[in-house]
mmCIF file with all atom_site columns, C-alpha atoms in Angstrom:
data_model
loop_
_atom_site.group_PDB
_atom_site.id
_atom_site.type_symbol
_atom_site.label_atom_id
_atom_site.label_alt_id
_atom_site.label_comp_id
_atom_site.label_asym_id
_atom_site.label_entity_id
_atom_site.label_seq_id
_atom_site.pdbx_PDB_ins_code
_atom_site.Cartn_x
_atom_site.Cartn_y
_atom_site.Cartn_z
_atom_site.occupancy
_atom_site.B_iso_or_equiv
_atom_site.pdbx_formal_charge
_atom_site.auth_seq_id
_atom_site.auth_comp_id
_atom_site.auth_asym_id
_atom_site.auth_atom_id
_atom_site.pdbx_PDB_model_num
ATOM 1   C CA . ALA U 1 1   ? 122.990 1.487   -33.559 1.00 0.00 ? 1   ALA U CA 1
ATOM 2   C CA . PRO U 1 2   ? 122.636 2.389   -29.493 1.00 0.00 ? 2   PRO U CA 1
ATOM 3   C CA . ASP U 1 3   ? 122.045 -0.391  -27.303 1.00 0.00 ? 3   ASP U CA 1
ATOM 4   C CA . PRO U 1 4   ? 118.639 -0.544  -25.400 1.00 0.00 ? 4   PRO U CA 1
ATOM 5   C CA . GLY U 1 5   ? 119.956 -2.326  -22.523 1.00 0.00 ? 5   GLY U CA 1
ATOM 6   C CA . VAL U 1 6   ? 117.786 -4.581  -20.394 1.00 0.00 ? 6   VAL U CA 1
ATOM 7   C CA . ILE U 1 7   ? 114.136 -4.263  -21.258 1.00 0.00 ? 7   ILE U CA 1
ATOM 8   C CA . ASP U 1 8   ? 111.683 -5.770  -18.786 1.00 0.00 ? 8   ASP U CA 1
ATOM 9   C CA . ALA U 1 9   ? 108.398 -4.124  -19.883 1.00 0.00 ? 9   ALA U CA 1
ATOM 10  C CA . ILE U 1 10  ? 106.801 -3.070  -23.179 1.00 0.00 ? 10  ILE U CA 1
ATOM 11  C CA . PRO U 1 11  ? 106.375 0.452   -22.370 1.00 0.00 ? 11  PRO U CA 1
ATOM 12  C CA . ASP U 1 12  ? 110.351 0.565   -21.840 1.00 0.00 ? 12  ASP U CA 1
ATOM 13  C CA . LEU U 1 13  ? 110.801 -0.882  -25.347 1.00 0.00 ? 13  LEU U CA 1
ATOM 14  C CA . TYR U 1 14  ? 108.373 1.650   -26.588 1.00 0.00 ? 14  TYR U CA 1
ATOM 15  C CA . ARG U 1 15  ? 110.116 4.585   -25.124 1.00 0.00 ? 15  ARG U CA 1
ATOM 16  C CA . ALA U 1 16  ? 113.507 3.318   -26.068 1.00 0.00 ? 16  ALA U CA 1
ATOM 17  C CA . VAL U 1 17  ? 112.579 2.753   -30.089 1.00 0.00 ? 17  VAL U CA 1
ATOM 18  C CA . ARG U 1 18  ? 110.972 6.224   -29.947 1.00 0.00 ? 18  ARG U CA 1
ATOM 19  C CA . SER U 1 19  ? 113.947 7.786   -28.449 1.00 0.00 ? 19  SER U CA 1
ATOM 20  C CA . ALA U 1 20  ? 116.399 6.186   -30.542 1.00 0.00 ? 20  ALA U CA 1
ATOM 21  C CA . PHE U 1 21  ? 114.383 6.418   -34.044 1.00 0.00 ? 21  PHE U CA 1
ATOM 22  C CA . PRO U 1 22  ? 112.349 9.648   -33.807 1.00 0.00 ? 22  PRO U CA 1
ATOM 23  C CA . GLU U 1 23  ? 111.551 9.552   -37.678 1.00 0.00 ? 23  GLU U CA 1
ATOM 24  C CA . MET U 1 24  ? 110.371 6.060   -37.881 1.00 0.00 ? 24  MET U CA 1
ATOM 25  C CA . ALA U 1 25  ? 108.413 6.572   -34.547 1.00 0.00 ? 25  ALA U CA 1
ATOM 26  C CA . ALA U 1 26  ? 106.596 9.426   -35.998 1.00 0.00 ? 26  ALA U CA 1
ATOM 27  C CA . LYS U 1 27  ? 105.631 7.286   -39.196 1.00 0.00 ? 27  LYS U CA 1
ATOM 28  C CA . ALA U 1 28  ? 104.536 4.511   -36.774 1.00 0.00 ? 28  ALA U CA 1
ATOM 29  C CA . ASP U 1 29  ? 102.315 7.318   -34.759 1.00 0.00 ? 29  ASP U CA 1
ATOM 30  C CA . ARG U 1 30  ? 100.801 8.308   -38.005 1.00 0.00 ? 30  ARG U CA 1
ATOM 31  C CA . ASP U 1 31  ? 99.739  4.407   -38.918 1.00 0.00 ? 31  ASP U CA 1
ATOM 32  C CA . TYR U 1 32  ? 98.625  3.982   -35.595 1.00 0.00 ? 32  TYR U CA 1
ATOM 33  C CA . LEU U 1 33  ? 96.253  6.806   -35.516 1.00 0.00 ? 33  LEU U CA 1
ATOM 34  C CA . GLU U 1 34  ? 94.852  5.719   -39.008 1.00 0.00 ? 34  GLU U CA 1
ATOM 35  C CA . GLN U 1 35  ? 94.355  2.507   -38.023 1.00 0.00 ? 35  GLN U CA 1
ATOM 36  C CA . TRP U 1 36  ? 92.805  3.068   -34.494 1.00 0.00 ? 36  TRP U CA 1
ATOM 37  C CA . GLY U 1 37  ? 91.478  6.665   -34.757 1.00 0.00 ? 37  GLY U CA 1
ATOM 38  C CA . GLU U 1 38  ? 92.759  7.416   -31.293 1.00 0.00 ? 38  GLU U CA 1
ATOM 39  C CA . ARG U 1 39  ? 95.356  9.104   -29.804 1.00 0.00 ? 39  ARG U CA 1
ATOM 40  C CA . LEU U 1 40  ? 98.736  7.358   -29.033 1.00 0.00 ? 40  LEU U CA 1
ATOM 41  C CA . PRO U 1 41  ? 98.514  4.326   -27.185 1.00 0.00 ? 41  PRO U CA 1
ATOM 42  C CA . GLU U 1 42  ? 98.549  3.309   -23.621 1.00 0.00 ? 42  GLU U CA 1
ATOM 43  C CA . ASP U 1 43  ? 98.872  -0.189  -24.796 1.00 0.00 ? 43  ASP U CA 1
ATOM 44  C CA . GLU U 1 44  ? 102.171 -0.034  -26.593 1.00 0.00 ? 44  GLU U CA 1
ATOM 45  C CA . TYR U 1 45  ? 102.002 -3.534  -27.815 1.00 0.00 ? 45  TYR U CA 1
ATOM 46  C CA . SER U 1 46  ? 99.819  -2.584  -30.651 1.00 0.00 ? 46  SER U CA 1
ATOM 47  C CA . TRP U 1 47  ? 101.975 0.380   -31.605 1.00 0.00 ? 47  TRP U CA 1
ATOM 48  C CA . PHE U 1 48  ? 104.691 -2.223  -32.535 1.00 0.00 ? 48  PHE U CA 1
ATOM 49  C CA . GLN U 1 49  ? 102.104 -3.368  -35.073 1.00 0.00 ? 49  GLN U CA 1
ATOM 50  C CA . SER U 1 50  ? 102.179 0.184   -36.519 1.00 0.00 ? 50  SER U CA 1
ATOM 51  C CA . LEU U 1 51  ? 105.888 0.375   -36.397 1.00 0.00 ? 51  LEU U CA 1
ATOM 52  C CA . ALA U 1 52  ? 105.952 -3.067  -38.725 1.00 0.00 ? 52  ALA U CA 1
ATOM 53  C CA . ASN U 1 53  ? 103.352 -1.290  -40.914 1.00 0.00 ? 53  ASN U CA 1
ATOM 54  C CA . ALA U 1 54  ? 105.489 1.750   -41.283 1.00 0.00 ? 54  ALA U CA 1
ATOM 55  C CA . LEU U 1 55  ? 108.553 -0.206  -42.161 1.00 0.00 ? 55  LEU U CA 1
ATOM 56  C CA . ASN U 1 56  ? 106.424 -2.309  -44.925 1.00 0.00 ? 56  ASN U CA 1
ATOM 57  C CA . SER U 1 57  ? 105.417 1.330   -46.250 1.00 0.00 ? 57  SER U CA 1
ATOM 58  C CA . GLN U 1 58  ? 109.138 2.096   -46.594 1.00 0.00 ? 58  GLN U CA 1
ATOM 59  C CA . MET U 1 59  ? 109.821 -1.005  -48.383 1.00 0.00 ? 59  MET U CA 1
ATOM 60  C CA . ARG U 1 60  ? 106.905 -0.609  -50.875 1.00 0.00 ? 60  ARG U CA 1
ATOM 61  C CA . LYS U 1 61  ? 108.195 2.765   -51.435 1.00 0.00 ? 61  LYS U CA 1
ATOM 62  C CA . ARG U 1 62  ? 111.827 1.253   -52.365 1.00 0.00 ? 62  ARG U CA 1
ATOM 63  C CA . VAL U 1 63  ? 113.318 3.092   -49.391 1.00 0.00 ? 63  VAL U CA 1
ATOM 64  C CA . ALA U 1 64  ? 116.983 1.132   -49.072 1.00 0.00 ? 64  ALA U CA 1
ATOM 65  C CA . ALA U 1 65  ? 117.016 -1.384  -46.411 1.00 0.00 ? 65  ALA U CA 1
ATOM 66  C CA . ALA U 1 66  ? 120.001 -0.117  -45.097 1.00 0.00 ? 66  ALA U CA 1
ATOM 67  C CA . ASP U 1 67  ? 118.336 3.011   -43.992 1.00 0.00 ? 67  ASP U CA 1
ATOM 68  C CA . HIS U 1 68  ? 116.635 0.757   -41.219 1.00 0.00 ? 68  HIS U CA 1
ATOM 69  C CA . ARG U 1 69  ? 119.164 -1.756  -40.508 1.00 0.00 ? 69  ARG U CA 1
ATOM 70  C CA . ALA U 1 70  ? 119.955 0.129   -37.249 1.00 0.00 ? 70  ALA U CA 1
ATOM 71  C CA . LEU U 1 71  ? 116.380 -0.325  -36.086 1.00 0.00 ? 71  LEU U CA 1
ATOM 72  C CA . PHE U 1 72  ? 116.407 -3.829  -36.756 1.00 0.00 ? 72  PHE U CA 1
ATOM 73  C CA . GLU U 1 73  ? 119.763 -4.234  -34.957 1.00 0.00 ? 73  GLU U CA 1
ATOM 74  C CA . PHE U 1 74  ? 118.187 -2.194  -31.829 1.00 0.00 ? 74  PHE U CA 1
ATOM 75  C CA . ILE U 1 75  ? 115.183 -4.547  -31.876 1.00 0.00 ? 75  ILE U CA 1
ATOM 76  C CA . ASN U 1 76  ? 117.361 -7.550  -32.040 1.00 0.00 ? 76  ASN U CA 1
ATOM 77  C CA . ARG U 1 77  ? 119.548 -6.420  -29.107 1.00 0.00 ? 77  ARG U CA 1
ATOM 78  C CA . ALA U 1 78  ? 116.372 -5.774  -26.925 1.00 0.00 ? 78  ALA U CA 1
ATOM 79  C CA . LEU U 1 79  ? 115.234 -9.204  -27.738 1.00 0.00 ? 79  LEU U CA 1
ATOM 80  C CA . ARG U 1 80  ? 118.672 -10.659 -26.222 1.00 0.00 ? 80  ARG U CA 1
ATOM 81  C CA . ASP U 1 81  ? 118.149 -9.458  -23.191 1.00 0.00 ? 81  ASP U CA 1
ATOM 82  C CA . CYS U 1 82  ? 114.145 -8.637  -22.247 1.00 0.00 ? 82  CYS U CA 1
ATOM 83  C CA . SER U 1 83  ? 111.258 -10.215 -20.510 1.00 0.00 ? 83  SER U CA 1
ATOM 84  C CA . ALA U 1 84  ? 109.127 -13.064 -21.905 1.00 0.00 ? 84  ALA U CA 1
ATOM 85  C CA . GLU U 1 85  ? 106.403 -10.452 -22.131 1.00 0.00 ? 85  GLU U CA 1
ATOM 86  C CA . VAL U 1 86  ? 109.039 -8.040  -24.286 1.00 0.00 ? 86  VAL U CA 1
ATOM 87  C CA . ALA U 1 87  ? 109.761 -10.953 -26.330 1.00 0.00 ? 87  ALA U CA 1
ATOM 88  C CA . ARG U 1 88  ? 106.234 -12.031 -27.226 1.00 0.00 ? 88  ARG U CA 1
ATOM 89  C CA . CYS U 1 89  ? 105.467 -8.280  -28.374 1.00 0.00 ? 89  CYS U CA 1
ATOM 90  C CA . ILE U 1 90  ? 108.624 -8.333  -30.455 1.00 0.00 ? 90  ILE U CA 1
ATOM 91  C CA . ASP U 1 91  ? 107.701 -11.573 -31.851 1.00 0.00 ? 91  ASP U CA 1
ATOM 92  C CA . VAL U 1 92  ? 103.694 -11.080 -32.548 1.00 0.00 ? 92  VAL U CA 1
ATOM 93  C CA . SER U 1 93  ? 103.022 -7.686  -32.705 1.00 0.00 ? 93  SER U CA 1
ATOM 94  C CA . PHE U 1 94  ? 106.245 -6.528  -34.670 1.00 0.00 ? 94  PHE U CA 1
ATOM 95  C CA . VAL U 1 95  ? 107.846 -9.484  -36.307 1.00 0.00 ? 95  VAL U CA 1
ATOM 96  C CA . GLU U 1 96  ? 104.803 -11.350 -37.329 1.00 0.00 ? 96  GLU U CA 1
ATOM 97  C CA . ASN U 1 97  ? 103.364 -8.080  -39.145 1.00 0.00 ? 97  ASN U CA 1
ATOM 98  C CA . LEU U 1 98  ? 106.592 -7.338  -40.935 1.00 0.00 ? 98  LEU U CA 1
ATOM 99  C CA . PHE U 1 99  ? 106.763 -7.812  -44.849 1.00 0.00 ? 99  PHE U CA 1
ATOM 100 C CA . TRP U 1 100 ? 102.814 -7.779  -45.145 1.00 0.00 ? 100 TRP U CA 1
ATOM 101 C CA . GLN U 1 101 ? 101.307 -7.033  -48.657 1.00 0.00 ? 101 GLN U CA 1
ATOM 102 C CA . VAL U 1 102 ? 105.321 -5.986  -49.700 1.00 0.00 ? 102 VAL U CA 1
ATOM 103 C CA . PRO U 1 103 ? 106.378 -7.414  -53.231 1.00 0.00 ? 103 PRO U CA 1
ATOM 104 C CA . ALA U 1 104 ? 108.743 -10.077 -53.102 1.00 0.00 ? 104 ALA U CA 1
ATOM 105 C CA . ASP U 1 105 ? 111.251 -7.718  -54.829 1.00 0.00 ? 105 ASP U CA 1
ATOM 106 C CA . ARG U 1 106 ? 110.845 -5.058  -52.275 1.00 0.00 ? 106 ARG U CA 1
ATOM 107 C CA . ALA U 1 107 ? 111.313 -7.415  -49.222 1.00 0.00 ? 107 ALA U CA 1
ATOM 108 C CA . GLN U 1 108 ? 114.150 -9.139  -50.488 1.00 0.00 ? 108 GLN U CA 1
ATOM 109 C CA . GLY U 1 109 ? 116.808 -6.321  -49.079 1.00 0.00 ? 109 GLY U CA 1
ATOM 110 C CA . TYR U 1 110 ? 115.048 -6.027  -45.937 1.00 0.00 ? 110 TYR U CA 1
ATOM 111 C CA . TRP U 1 111 ? 114.913 -9.824  -45.359 1.00 0.00 ? 111 TRP U CA 1
ATOM 112 C CA . GLN U 1 112 ? 118.670 -9.781  -46.068 1.00 0.00 ? 112 GLN U CA 1
ATOM 113 C CA . GLN U 1 113 ? 119.263 -7.086  -43.414 1.00 0.00 ? 113 GLN U CA 1
ATOM 114 C CA . LEU U 1 114 ? 117.041 -8.651  -40.758 1.00 0.00 ? 114 LEU U CA 1
ATOM 115 C CA . PRO U 1 115 ? 119.020 -10.164 -37.950 1.00 0.00 ? 115 PRO U CA 1
ATOM 116 C CA . GLY U 1 116 ? 119.019 -14.060 -37.683 1.00 0.00 ? 116 GLY U CA 1
ATOM 117 C CA . PRO U 1 117 ? 117.103 -14.212 -34.361 1.00 0.00 ? 117 PRO U CA 1
ATOM 118 C CA . LEU U 1 118 ? 114.374 -11.964 -35.818 1.00 0.00 ? 118 LEU U CA 1
ATOM 119 C CA . LYS U 1 119 ? 114.174 -14.196 -39.118 1.00 0.00 ? 119 LYS U CA 1
ATOM 120 C CA . GLN U 1 120 ? 113.725 -17.121 -36.971 1.00 0.00 ? 120 GLN U CA 1
ATOM 121 C CA . LEU U 1 121 ? 110.761 -15.626 -35.214 1.00 0.00 ? 121 LEU U CA 1
ATOM 122 C CA . TYR U 1 122 ? 109.402 -14.753 -38.673 1.00 0.00 ? 122 TYR U CA 1
ATOM 123 C CA . LEU U 1 123 ? 109.826 -18.424 -39.751 1.00 0.00 ? 123 LEU U CA 1
ATOM 124 C CA . GLN U 1 124 ? 108.397 -20.085 -36.844 1.00 0.00 ? 124 GLN U CA 1
ATOM 125 C CA . PHE U 1 125 ? 105.197 -18.001 -37.498 1.00 0.00 ? 125 PHE U CA 1
ATOM 126 C CA . HIS U 1 126 ? 105.195 -17.705 -41.254 1.00 0.00 ? 126 HIS U CA 1
ATOM 127 C CA . SER U 1 127 ? 107.026 -20.971 -42.373 1.00 0.00 ? 127 SER U CA 1
ATOM 128 C CA . ARG U 1 128 ? 108.698 -19.391 -45.187 1.00 0.00 ? 128 ARG U CA 1
ATOM 129 C CA . PRO U 1 129 ? 110.640 -16.186 -46.039 1.00 0.00 ? 129 PRO U CA 1
ATOM 130 C CA . PRO U 1 130 ? 108.963 -13.323 -47.564 1.00 0.00 ? 130 PRO U CA 1
ATOM 131 C CA . ALA U 1 131 ? 111.160 -12.985 -50.679 1.00 0.00 ? 131 ALA U CA 1
#
């Protein structure tokens, strides 16, 4: 996966993810437009919930977890060297929404692929793994 570098602001993370993962960004865009019924966000924070929703849809469709490993690693690398604002966005908007309404058997492979720091954020919020 590409390295996002230092991410100081949410719009920078938004642009970096869109640039590195255009196919998943397009899926997230569709989710965002369905959910909010508006053009794409100026509030990129909420778009990361749509990115999580798009990943959840991939899980439900049994798309191989390995297909999205690079995206998880990219976000994990961004988390390592980012502002508190960006870290909160990754935690609250992205990680907390992962695995929503995904059956345990379909979440399991994705949970295994999720980097440790992202798992920790998930567990801090949900108190237990999804699978």
